[in-house]
mmCIF file of C-alpha atoms and ligand atoms in Angstrom:
data_model
loop_
_atom_site.group_PDB
_atom_site.id
_atom_site.type_symbol
_atom_site.label_atom_id
_atom_site.label_comp_id
_atom_site.label_asym_id
_atom_site.label_seq_id
_atom_site.Cartn_x
_atom_site.Cartn_y
_atom_site.Cartn_z
ATOM 1 C CA MET A 1 163.609 75.026 142.396
ATOM 2 C CA THR A 2 165.419 74.795 139.083
ATOM 3 C CA SER A 3 162.800 75.654 136.540
ATOM 4 C CA SER A 4 165.461 75.806 133.857
ATOM 5 C CA SER A 5 164.184 73.032 131.643
ATOM 6 C CA ALA A 6 160.751 74.634 131.435
ATOM 7 C CA ALA A 7 161.793 78.235 131.094
ATOM 8 C CA ASN A 8 164.685 77.563 128.787
ATOM 9 C CA SER A 9 162.902 74.922 126.791
ATOM 10 C CA GLY A 10 164.849 73.919 123.758
ATOM 11 C CA ARG A 11 167.996 75.470 125.145
ATOM 12 C CA SER A 12 170.939 73.789 126.811
ATOM 13 C CA ARG A 13 173.704 74.967 129.104
ATOM 14 C CA ALA A 14 175.956 75.198 126.072
ATOM 15 C CA ASP A 15 173.745 78.025 124.786
ATOM 16 C CA VAL A 16 174.663 80.261 127.719
ATOM 17 C CA ASP A 17 176.834 83.031 126.314
ATOM 18 C CA LEU A 18 179.692 83.880 128.665
ATOM 19 C CA SER A 19 181.595 86.057 126.227
ATOM 20 C CA VAL A 20 182.228 89.662 127.210
ATOM 21 C CA ALA A 21 183.657 92.724 125.512
ATOM 22 C CA ILE A 22 186.007 95.081 127.297
ATOM 23 C CA GLY A 23 186.486 97.992 124.945
ATOM 24 C CA ALA A 24 187.839 96.525 121.722
ATOM 25 C CA LEU A 25 188.780 93.224 123.372
ATOM 26 C CA ARG A 26 186.493 90.235 123.326
ATOM 27 C CA PHE A 27 186.887 87.392 125.817
ATOM 28 C CA ARG A 28 185.241 83.984 125.415
ATOM 29 C CA SER A 29 184.742 83.819 129.170
ATOM 30 C CA PRO A 30 184.679 86.578 131.799
ATOM 31 C CA ILE A 31 187.059 84.684 134.109
ATOM 32 C CA LEU A 32 190.713 85.679 133.820
ATOM 33 C CA ALA A 33 193.717 84.595 135.875
ATOM 34 C CA ALA A 34 194.950 87.450 138.087
ATOM 35 C CA SER A 35 198.401 88.967 138.074
ATOM 36 C CA GLY A 36 201.022 87.454 140.348
ATOM 37 C CA THR A 37 199.057 84.293 141.007
ATOM 38 C CA PHE A 38 199.519 82.612 137.638
ATOM 39 C CA GLY A 39 203.201 83.309 136.887
ATOM 40 C CA TYR A 40 203.738 84.056 133.214
ATOM 41 C CA GLY A 41 201.057 81.476 132.396
ATOM 42 C CA LEU A 42 203.653 78.980 131.175
ATOM 43 C CA GLU A 43 204.278 77.552 134.645
ATOM 44 C CA PHE A 44 200.645 76.393 134.662
ATOM 45 C CA ALA A 45 200.540 74.966 131.139
ATOM 46 C CA HIS A 46 201.078 71.378 132.329
ATOM 47 C CA LEU A 47 198.205 71.667 134.818
ATOM 48 C CA VAL A 48 195.687 73.831 133.003
ATOM 49 C CA ASP A 49 194.523 74.037 129.401
ATOM 50 C CA LEU A 50 195.521 77.663 128.853
ATOM 51 C CA ASN A 51 193.440 77.777 125.674
ATOM 52 C CA ARG A 52 190.306 77.411 127.792
ATOM 53 C CA LEU A 53 190.958 80.388 130.055
ATOM 54 C CA GLY A 54 189.071 83.620 129.543
ATOM 55 C CA GLY A 55 192.450 85.296 129.638
ATOM 56 C CA LEU A 56 195.464 85.750 131.841
ATOM 57 C CA VAL A 57 197.337 88.646 133.345
ATOM 58 C CA THR A 58 201.058 88.075 133.796
ATOM 59 C CA LYS A 59 202.975 88.648 136.969
ATOM 60 C CA GLY A 60 203.951 92.332 137.248
ATOM 61 C CA LEU A 61 206.842 93.282 134.971
ATOM 62 C CA SER A 62 209.338 96.030 135.647
ATOM 63 C CA ARG A 63 212.022 97.753 133.631
ATOM 64 C CA GLU A 64 214.799 95.708 135.273
ATOM 65 C CA PRO A 65 214.627 92.265 136.925
ATOM 66 C CA ILE A 66 213.694 92.274 140.629
ATOM 67 C CA GLU A 67 214.734 89.537 143.041
ATOM 68 C CA GLY A 68 211.937 90.177 145.453
ATOM 69 C CA ALA A 69 211.435 90.019 149.189
ATOM 70 C CA PRO A 70 213.106 87.673 151.685
ATOM 71 C CA ALA A 71 211.286 84.449 152.717
ATOM 72 C CA PRO A 72 208.765 83.661 154.049
ATOM 73 C CA ARG A 73 206.708 85.291 151.325
ATOM 74 C CA LEU A 74 203.319 83.743 151.971
ATOM 75 C CA CYS A 75 201.355 83.232 155.142
ATOM 76 C CA GLU A 76 197.869 81.833 155.651
ATOM 77 C CA THR A 77 195.380 83.921 157.624
ATOM 78 C CA PRO A 78 191.749 83.220 158.536
ATOM 79 C CA SER A 79 189.845 83.198 155.217
ATOM 80 C CA GLY A 80 192.767 84.660 153.380
ATOM 81 C CA MET A 81 196.439 84.853 152.666
ATOM 82 C CA LEU A 82 199.180 87.394 153.114
ATOM 83 C CA ASN A 83 201.877 87.782 150.504
ATOM 84 C CA ALA A 84 205.052 89.780 150.326
ATOM 85 C CA VAL A 85 206.662 88.638 147.117
ATOM 86 C CA GLY A 86 208.297 92.006 146.603
ATOM 87 C CA LEU A 87 207.264 92.142 142.947
ATOM 88 C CA GLN A 88 209.882 89.589 141.923
ATOM 89 C CA ASN A 89 210.060 89.270 138.145
ATOM 90 C CA VAL A 90 212.456 88.624 135.289
ATOM 91 C CA GLY A 91 212.203 92.142 133.892
ATOM 92 C CA VAL A 92 210.430 93.153 130.704
ATOM 93 C CA ARG A 93 213.237 92.327 128.265
ATOM 94 C CA ALA A 94 213.741 88.787 129.557
ATOM 95 C CA PHE A 95 209.969 88.320 129.430
ATOM 96 C CA VAL A 96 209.924 89.308 125.769
ATOM 97 C CA GLU A 97 212.895 87.087 124.898
ATOM 98 C CA GLN A 98 212.288 84.051 127.094
ATOM 99 C CA LYS A 99 208.597 83.829 127.970
ATOM 100 C CA LEU A 100 206.562 85.519 125.281
ATOM 101 C CA PRO A 101 207.597 83.254 122.356
ATOM 102 C CA ALA A 102 206.280 80.189 124.232
ATOM 103 C CA LEU A 103 203.183 82.014 125.457
ATOM 104 C CA ARG A 104 202.322 83.070 121.906
ATOM 105 C CA LYS A 105 201.700 79.417 120.990
ATOM 106 C CA PHE A 106 198.581 79.390 123.153
ATOM 107 C CA ASP A 107 195.255 80.763 122.086
ATOM 108 C CA VAL A 108 194.645 82.827 125.200
ATOM 109 C CA PRO A 109 194.366 86.606 125.546
ATOM 110 C CA VAL A 110 197.366 87.790 127.565
ATOM 111 C CA LEU A 111 197.588 91.113 129.343
ATOM 112 C CA VAL A 112 200.869 92.226 130.830
ATOM 113 C CA ASN A 113 200.783 93.704 134.316
ATOM 114 C CA VAL A 114 203.172 96.680 134.378
ATOM 115 C CA PHE A 115 204.668 98.465 137.364
ATOM 116 C CA GLY A 116 207.423 100.900 138.261
ATOM 117 C CA TYR A 117 208.727 103.289 140.866
ATOM 118 C CA CYS A 118 208.395 106.420 138.734
ATOM 119 C CA GLN A 119 206.365 107.322 135.647
ATOM 120 C CA GLU A 120 209.332 106.749 133.350
ATOM 121 C CA ASP A 121 209.593 103.124 134.535
ATOM 122 C CA TYR A 122 206.029 102.411 133.443
ATOM 123 C CA VAL A 123 206.569 104.122 130.101
ATOM 124 C CA GLU A 124 209.755 102.177 129.426
ATOM 125 C CA VAL A 125 208.113 98.792 130.134
ATOM 126 C CA ILE A 126 205.285 99.650 127.744
ATOM 127 C CA ARG A 127 207.709 100.956 125.126
ATOM 128 C CA VAL A 128 209.530 97.596 125.090
ATOM 129 C CA LEU A 129 206.236 95.688 124.875
ATOM 130 C CA GLU A 130 204.891 97.857 122.066
ATOM 131 C CA ASP A 131 207.424 96.267 119.695
ATOM 132 C CA THR A 132 206.134 92.755 120.355
ATOM 133 C CA GLU A 133 203.324 90.550 119.100
ATOM 134 C CA GLY A 134 201.119 88.211 121.104
ATOM 135 C CA LEU A 135 199.674 90.468 123.811
ATOM 136 C CA VAL A 136 196.212 91.975 123.929
ATOM 137 C CA GLY A 137 196.716 94.748 126.458
ATOM 138 C CA TYR A 138 198.396 96.273 129.478
ATOM 139 C CA GLU A 139 197.283 96.412 133.083
ATOM 140 C CA LEU A 140 199.006 99.084 135.178
ATOM 141 C CA ASN A 141 199.656 98.132 138.780
ATOM 142 C CA ILE A 142 199.603 101.496 140.541
ATOM 143 C CA SER A 143 199.910 100.039 144.063
ATOM 144 C CA CYS A 144 203.611 100.903 144.043
ATOM 145 C CA PRO A 145 205.615 103.558 145.850
ATOM 146 C CA ASN A 146 206.432 106.612 143.753
ATOM 147 C CA VAL A 147 210.050 107.381 144.673
ATOM 148 C CA LYS A 148 209.651 110.932 143.381
ATOM 149 C CA LYS A 149 206.877 111.573 145.920
ATOM 150 C CA GLY A 150 208.654 110.199 148.964
ATOM 151 C CA GLY A 151 207.256 106.712 148.490
ATOM 152 C CA LEU A 152 203.588 107.735 148.409
ATOM 153 C CA GLN A 153 201.801 105.038 146.397
ATOM 154 C CA PHE A 154 200.594 106.117 142.955
ATOM 155 C CA GLY A 155 197.354 104.322 143.739
ATOM 156 C CA ASN A 156 196.664 106.295 146.939
ATOM 157 C CA ASP A 157 197.254 109.647 145.273
ATOM 158 C CA PRO A 158 194.720 110.750 142.640
ATOM 159 C CA ILE A 159 197.225 113.170 141.081
ATOM 160 C CA GLY A 160 200.024 110.596 140.880
ATOM 161 C CA ALA A 161 197.620 107.961 139.548
ATOM 162 C CA ALA A 162 196.269 110.319 136.895
ATOM 163 C CA GLU A 163 199.772 111.374 135.820
ATOM 164 C CA VAL A 164 201.071 107.845 135.424
ATOM 165 C CA THR A 165 197.928 106.838 133.522
ATOM 166 C CA ARG A 166 198.337 109.815 131.172
ATOM 167 C CA MET A 167 201.980 108.929 130.444
ATOM 168 C CA ALA A 168 201.194 105.242 129.999
ATOM 169 C CA ARG A 169 198.267 106.082 127.727
ATOM 170 C CA LYS A 170 200.579 108.056 125.438
ATOM 171 C CA ALA A 171 203.047 105.162 125.335
ATOM 172 C CA ALA A 172 200.411 102.467 124.783
ATOM 173 C CA VAL A 173 199.600 103.251 121.197
ATOM 174 C CA LYS A 174 198.937 99.713 120.024
ATOM 175 C CA ARG A 175 196.929 98.227 122.842
ATOM 176 C CA PRO A 176 194.249 98.915 125.436
ATOM 177 C CA LEU A 177 195.280 100.112 128.851
ATOM 178 C CA TRP A 178 193.642 98.856 132.017
ATOM 179 C CA VAL A 179 194.508 100.425 135.362
ATOM 180 C CA LYS A 180 194.420 98.284 138.488
ATOM 181 C CA LEU A 181 193.371 100.323 141.492
ATOM 182 C CA SER A 182 194.626 100.183 145.015
ATOM 183 C CA PRO A 183 191.807 99.485 147.495
ATOM 184 C CA LEU A 184 193.215 102.111 149.874
ATOM 185 C CA ILE A 185 191.602 105.247 148.571
ATOM 186 C CA ALA A 186 189.235 107.609 150.234
ATOM 187 C CA ASP A 187 186.854 107.892 147.273
ATOM 188 C CA ILE A 188 187.152 105.217 144.616
ATOM 189 C CA GLY A 189 184.527 106.916 142.454
ATOM 190 C CA LEU A 190 186.640 110.054 142.135
ATOM 191 C CA MET A 191 189.752 108.034 141.397
ATOM 192 C CA ALA A 192 187.894 105.968 138.797
ATOM 193 C CA LYS A 193 186.594 109.102 137.063
ATOM 194 C CA ALA A 194 190.052 110.666 137.017
ATOM 195 C CA LEU A 195 191.578 107.600 135.377
ATOM 196 C CA GLU A 196 188.750 107.322 132.870
ATOM 197 C CA ALA A 197 189.389 110.955 131.934
ATOM 198 C CA GLU A 198 193.062 110.126 131.331
ATOM 199 C CA GLY A 199 192.099 107.482 128.793
ATOM 200 C CA ALA A 200 192.068 104.212 130.740
ATOM 201 C CA ASP A 201 190.125 101.614 128.731
ATOM 202 C CA ALA A 202 189.098 99.634 131.821
ATOM 203 C CA LEU A 203 189.658 99.579 135.580
ATOM 204 C CA THR A 204 190.664 96.501 137.542
ATOM 205 C CA VAL A 205 189.318 96.676 141.102
ATOM 206 C CA ALA A 206 191.295 95.930 143.206
ATOM 207 C CA ASN A 207 194.712 94.978 144.506
ATOM 208 C CA THR A 208 195.527 93.452 147.918
ATOM 209 C CA TYR A 209 195.091 95.217 151.289
ATOM 210 C CA PRO A 210 198.219 96.119 153.271
ATOM 211 C CA ALA A 211 198.226 93.893 156.356
ATOM 212 C CA MET A 212 200.353 92.029 158.895
ATOM 213 C CA ALA A 213 200.601 88.670 160.622
ATOM 214 C CA VAL A 214 202.910 88.365 163.620
ATOM 215 C CA ASP A 215 203.902 85.775 166.204
ATOM 216 C CA HIS A 216 203.843 87.087 169.767
ATOM 217 C CA ARG A 217 206.157 84.250 170.925
ATOM 218 C CA THR A 218 208.981 85.047 168.545
ATOM 219 C CA ARG A 219 207.911 88.701 168.472
ATOM 220 C CA ARG A 220 208.501 88.653 164.768
ATOM 221 C CA SER A 221 206.528 89.002 161.581
ATOM 222 C CA ARG A 222 205.381 85.867 159.813
ATOM 223 C CA LEU A 223 206.609 87.455 156.582
ATOM 224 C CA GLY A 224 210.210 88.204 155.656
ATOM 225 C CA ASN A 225 209.154 91.642 154.496
ATOM 226 C CA LEU A 226 207.323 92.500 157.778
ATOM 227 C CA THR A 227 204.119 93.624 156.039
ATOM 228 C CA GLY A 228 202.252 92.146 153.089
ATOM 229 C CA GLY A 229 199.078 92.203 151.046
ATOM 230 C CA LEU A 230 195.902 90.443 152.161
ATOM 231 C CA SER A 231 193.963 88.487 149.529
ATOM 232 C CA GLY A 232 191.388 85.695 149.399
ATOM 233 C CA PRO A 233 187.781 85.375 150.655
ATOM 234 C CA ALA A 234 188.441 87.741 153.585
ATOM 235 C CA ILE A 235 188.617 90.709 151.206
ATOM 236 C CA LYS A 236 185.639 89.949 148.978
ATOM 237 C CA PRO A 237 183.006 91.981 150.881
ATOM 238 C CA ILE A 238 185.284 95.015 150.986
ATOM 239 C CA THR A 239 186.228 94.846 147.329
ATOM 240 C CA LEU A 240 182.667 94.138 146.234
ATOM 241 C CA ARG A 241 181.664 97.571 147.501
ATOM 242 C CA LEU A 242 184.593 99.151 145.693
ATOM 243 C CA VAL A 243 183.516 97.496 142.438
ATOM 244 C CA TRP A 244 180.011 98.830 142.937
ATOM 245 C CA GLU A 245 181.207 102.375 143.667
ATOM 246 C CA ALA A 246 183.665 102.363 140.763
ATOM 247 C CA SER A 247 181.217 100.989 138.223
ATOM 248 C CA LYS A 248 178.599 103.575 139.197
ATOM 249 C CA ALA A 249 181.141 106.333 138.627
ATOM 250 C CA VAL A 250 182.428 105.467 135.142
ATOM 251 C CA LYS A 251 181.300 104.310 131.716
ATOM 252 C CA ILE A 252 184.402 102.215 131.004
ATOM 253 C CA PRO A 253 184.273 98.534 132.032
ATOM 254 C CA VAL A 254 185.300 97.444 135.502
ATOM 255 C CA VAL A 255 187.042 94.114 136.086
ATOM 256 C CA GLY A 256 186.411 92.840 139.614
ATOM 257 C CA LEU A 257 188.601 90.641 141.764
ATOM 258 C CA GLY A 258 189.158 89.730 145.352
ATOM 259 C CA GLY A 259 188.400 86.440 147.041
ATOM 260 C CA ILE A 260 186.640 84.718 144.165
ATOM 261 C CA GLU A 261 186.316 80.975 144.798
ATOM 262 C CA THR A 262 182.811 80.046 143.651
ATOM 263 C CA ALA A 263 180.364 80.770 140.834
ATOM 264 C CA SER A 264 178.361 82.908 143.273
ATOM 265 C CA ASP A 265 181.436 85.035 143.892
ATOM 266 C CA VAL A 266 181.824 85.600 140.153
ATOM 267 C CA LEU A 267 178.160 86.474 139.713
ATOM 268 C CA ASP A 268 178.138 88.774 142.757
ATOM 269 C CA TYR A 269 180.864 90.875 141.131
ATOM 270 C CA ILE A 270 178.992 90.893 137.810
ATOM 271 C CA LEU A 271 175.795 91.939 139.618
ATOM 272 C CA MET A 272 177.637 94.882 141.165
ATOM 273 C CA GLY A 273 178.732 96.105 137.753
ATOM 274 C CA ALA A 274 181.869 94.171 136.804
ATOM 275 C CA THR A 275 182.086 93.133 133.163
ATOM 276 C CA ALA A 276 184.664 90.453 133.897
ATOM 277 C CA VAL A 277 186.514 89.065 136.906
ATOM 278 C CA GLN A 278 189.928 87.750 137.795
ATOM 279 C CA VAL A 279 190.818 84.873 140.079
ATOM 280 C CA GLY A 280 193.960 85.111 142.185
ATOM 281 C CA THR A 281 194.538 83.302 145.475
ATOM 282 C CA ALA A 282 192.114 80.480 144.620
ATOM 283 C CA SER A 283 194.578 79.314 141.926
ATOM 284 C CA PHE A 284 197.045 78.401 144.691
ATOM 285 C CA THR A 285 194.784 75.655 146.012
ATOM 286 C CA ASP A 286 193.281 74.697 142.658
ATOM 287 C CA PRO A 287 195.154 75.787 139.542
ATOM 288 C CA ARG A 288 192.184 74.685 137.441
ATOM 289 C CA VAL A 289 189.751 76.877 139.329
ATOM 290 C CA SER A 290 188.928 79.049 136.294
ATOM 291 C CA GLU A 291 187.837 76.039 134.257
ATOM 292 C CA ARG A 292 185.641 74.807 137.102
ATOM 293 C CA LEU A 293 184.166 78.265 137.648
ATOM 294 C CA GLU A 294 183.314 78.655 134.001
ATOM 295 C CA ALA A 295 181.204 75.472 134.080
ATOM 296 C CA GLU A 296 179.593 76.472 137.376
ATOM 297 C CA VAL A 297 178.768 79.991 136.200
ATOM 298 C CA ARG A 298 177.212 78.566 133.057
ATOM 299 C CA ASP A 299 175.062 76.262 135.216
ATOM 300 C CA ALA A 300 174.075 79.020 137.615
ATOM 301 C CA LEU A 301 172.996 81.334 134.804
ATOM 302 C CA PHE A 302 171.069 78.569 133.077
ATOM 303 C CA VAL A 303 169.068 77.744 136.178
ATOM 304 C CA SER A 304 168.345 81.466 136.580
ATOM 305 C CA ASN A 305 166.989 81.569 133.027
ATOM 306 C CA LEU A 306 169.781 83.825 131.855
ATOM 307 C CA LEU A 307 171.338 82.923 128.535
ATOM 308 C CA ASN A 308 173.819 85.783 128.479
ATOM 309 C CA ILE A 309 176.011 86.817 131.378
ATOM 310 C CA SER A 310 175.682 90.466 130.385
ATOM 311 C CA GLU A 311 171.998 90.325 131.370
ATOM 312 C CA LEU A 312 173.087 90.272 135.018
ATOM 313 C CA ARG A 313 175.725 92.993 134.819
ATOM 314 C CA GLY A 314 175.004 95.952 137.090
ATOM 315 C CA LYS A 315 171.487 94.721 137.896
ATOM 316 C CA PHE A 316 171.889 95.135 141.649
ATOM 317 C CA HIS A 317 168.665 96.448 143.224
ATOM 318 C CA ALA A 318 169.812 99.198 145.526
ATOM 319 C CA VAL A 319 166.686 98.989 147.649
ATOM 320 C CA ILE A 320 167.051 100.059 151.266
ATOM 321 C CA GLY A 321 165.161 97.996 153.821
HETATM 322 C C1 FMN B 401 201.318 86.051 145.542
HETATM 323 C C2 FMN B 401 200.623 87.234 144.919
HETATM 324 C C3 FMN B 401 201.308 88.027 144.009
HETATM 325 C C4 FMN B 401 200.673 89.124 143.412
HETATM 326 N N1 FMN B 401 201.350 89.886 142.496
HETATM 327 C C5 FMN B 401 200.712 90.914 141.856
HETATM 328 C C6 FMN B 401 201.375 91.668 140.841
HETATM 329 O O1 FMN B 401 202.522 91.405 140.463
HETATM 330 N N2 FMN B 401 200.689 92.710 140.292
HETATM 331 C C7 FMN B 401 199.400 93.023 140.646
HETATM 332 O O2 FMN B 401 198.815 93.968 140.103
HETATM 333 N N3 FMN B 401 198.746 92.289 141.589
HETATM 334 C C8 FMN B 401 199.373 91.262 142.187
HETATM 335 N N4 FMN B 401 198.709 90.521 143.136
HETATM 336 C C9 FMN B 401 197.303 90.860 143.490
HETATM 337 C C10 FMN B 401 196.304 89.939 142.787
HETATM 338 O O3 FMN B 401 196.385 90.031 141.377
HETATM 339 C C11 FMN B 401 194.863 90.273 143.235
HETATM 340 O O4 FMN B 401 194.601 91.617 142.959
HETATM 341 C C12 FMN B 401 194.629 90.022 144.728
HETATM 342 O O5 FMN B 401 195.321 88.876 145.176
HETATM 343 C C13 FMN B 401 193.143 89.893 145.069
HETATM 344 O O6 FMN B 401 192.544 88.798 144.406
HETATM 345 P P1 FMN B 401 192.361 87.343 145.100
HETATM 346 O O7 FMN B 401 191.714 87.566 146.421
HETATM 347 O O8 FMN B 401 191.544 86.546 144.126
HETATM 348 O O9 FMN B 401 193.743 86.782 145.259
HETATM 349 C C14 FMN B 401 199.329 89.418 143.743
HETATM 350 C C15 FMN B 401 198.647 88.607 144.671
HETATM 351 C C16 FMN B 401 199.265 87.521 145.245
HETATM 352 C C17 FMN B 401 198.492 86.660 146.209
#
């Protein structure tokens, strides 16, 4: 039953406040476009009103341009998708010269997703971005091999993750620093605490899950890069638990993502402690998904008699049985 009209008498859906604060940043909606699934934003400007997005996170940027992995780079799987893009990007300097001036014309909070293969790479990308205008923050992608530790991913190694966060924190003088966790960690609470202690302003939970799709007839991988990252609805239940564990462990905000397609998905992440969410794979089938979700979330909150999304945050009843 939708008792909204009675319980919210005098109020309308437009009164539902979806704005959220993440540290010093304020977002008009908690739904952001996720890194790597929304290009540099500009590619979507003819399809989506960028000014209506909660925010967007650019494709990962590195010190130098990267051509990426051989085709095929995407492969559908049951309830999900595998990708092996190989972190293709134009490099931070070309982003600043060729993409950022156009992006600045939109009224949308833009975070840059930053990655590297050693700590110095991360620091250099941030150093270049520090001299620019038109960005609200940085998101570190730590699901990358650390060449100085034999290829062990920063994100799987609490010491490596803490070190790169510390260095990035020192470099990021002007703007907030979010760290995007790898889902492949033994204890996400410990990792979250370590990164909070190093000065992360927020944690994004989480990246894709290493996975494979093969064809027994050709005996080959369905991806040019052999392995890839699993995303989409298949990962939501796994990541939802990670968001819960991480948000219990830290005081800084957690941004949840993984398999969000519906308003219920958004609200499930908020219930488990996320302050905001990001939408990735769903943008491939519907580039305007964020706009649709915003309206649906507003509706869902209104019919639940909630006039502020923050009222739901972290309100999961951990009752056994
Ligand atoms: C094609 C593709 C490219 C991605 N590139 C990046 C990237 O450059 N940096 C990053 O941190 N995450 C990247 N991701 C991970 C997404 O931002 C997101 O964490 C993941 O896909 C889970 O969310 P989803 O299920 O809504 O897609 C990429 C994902 C996809 C599907």
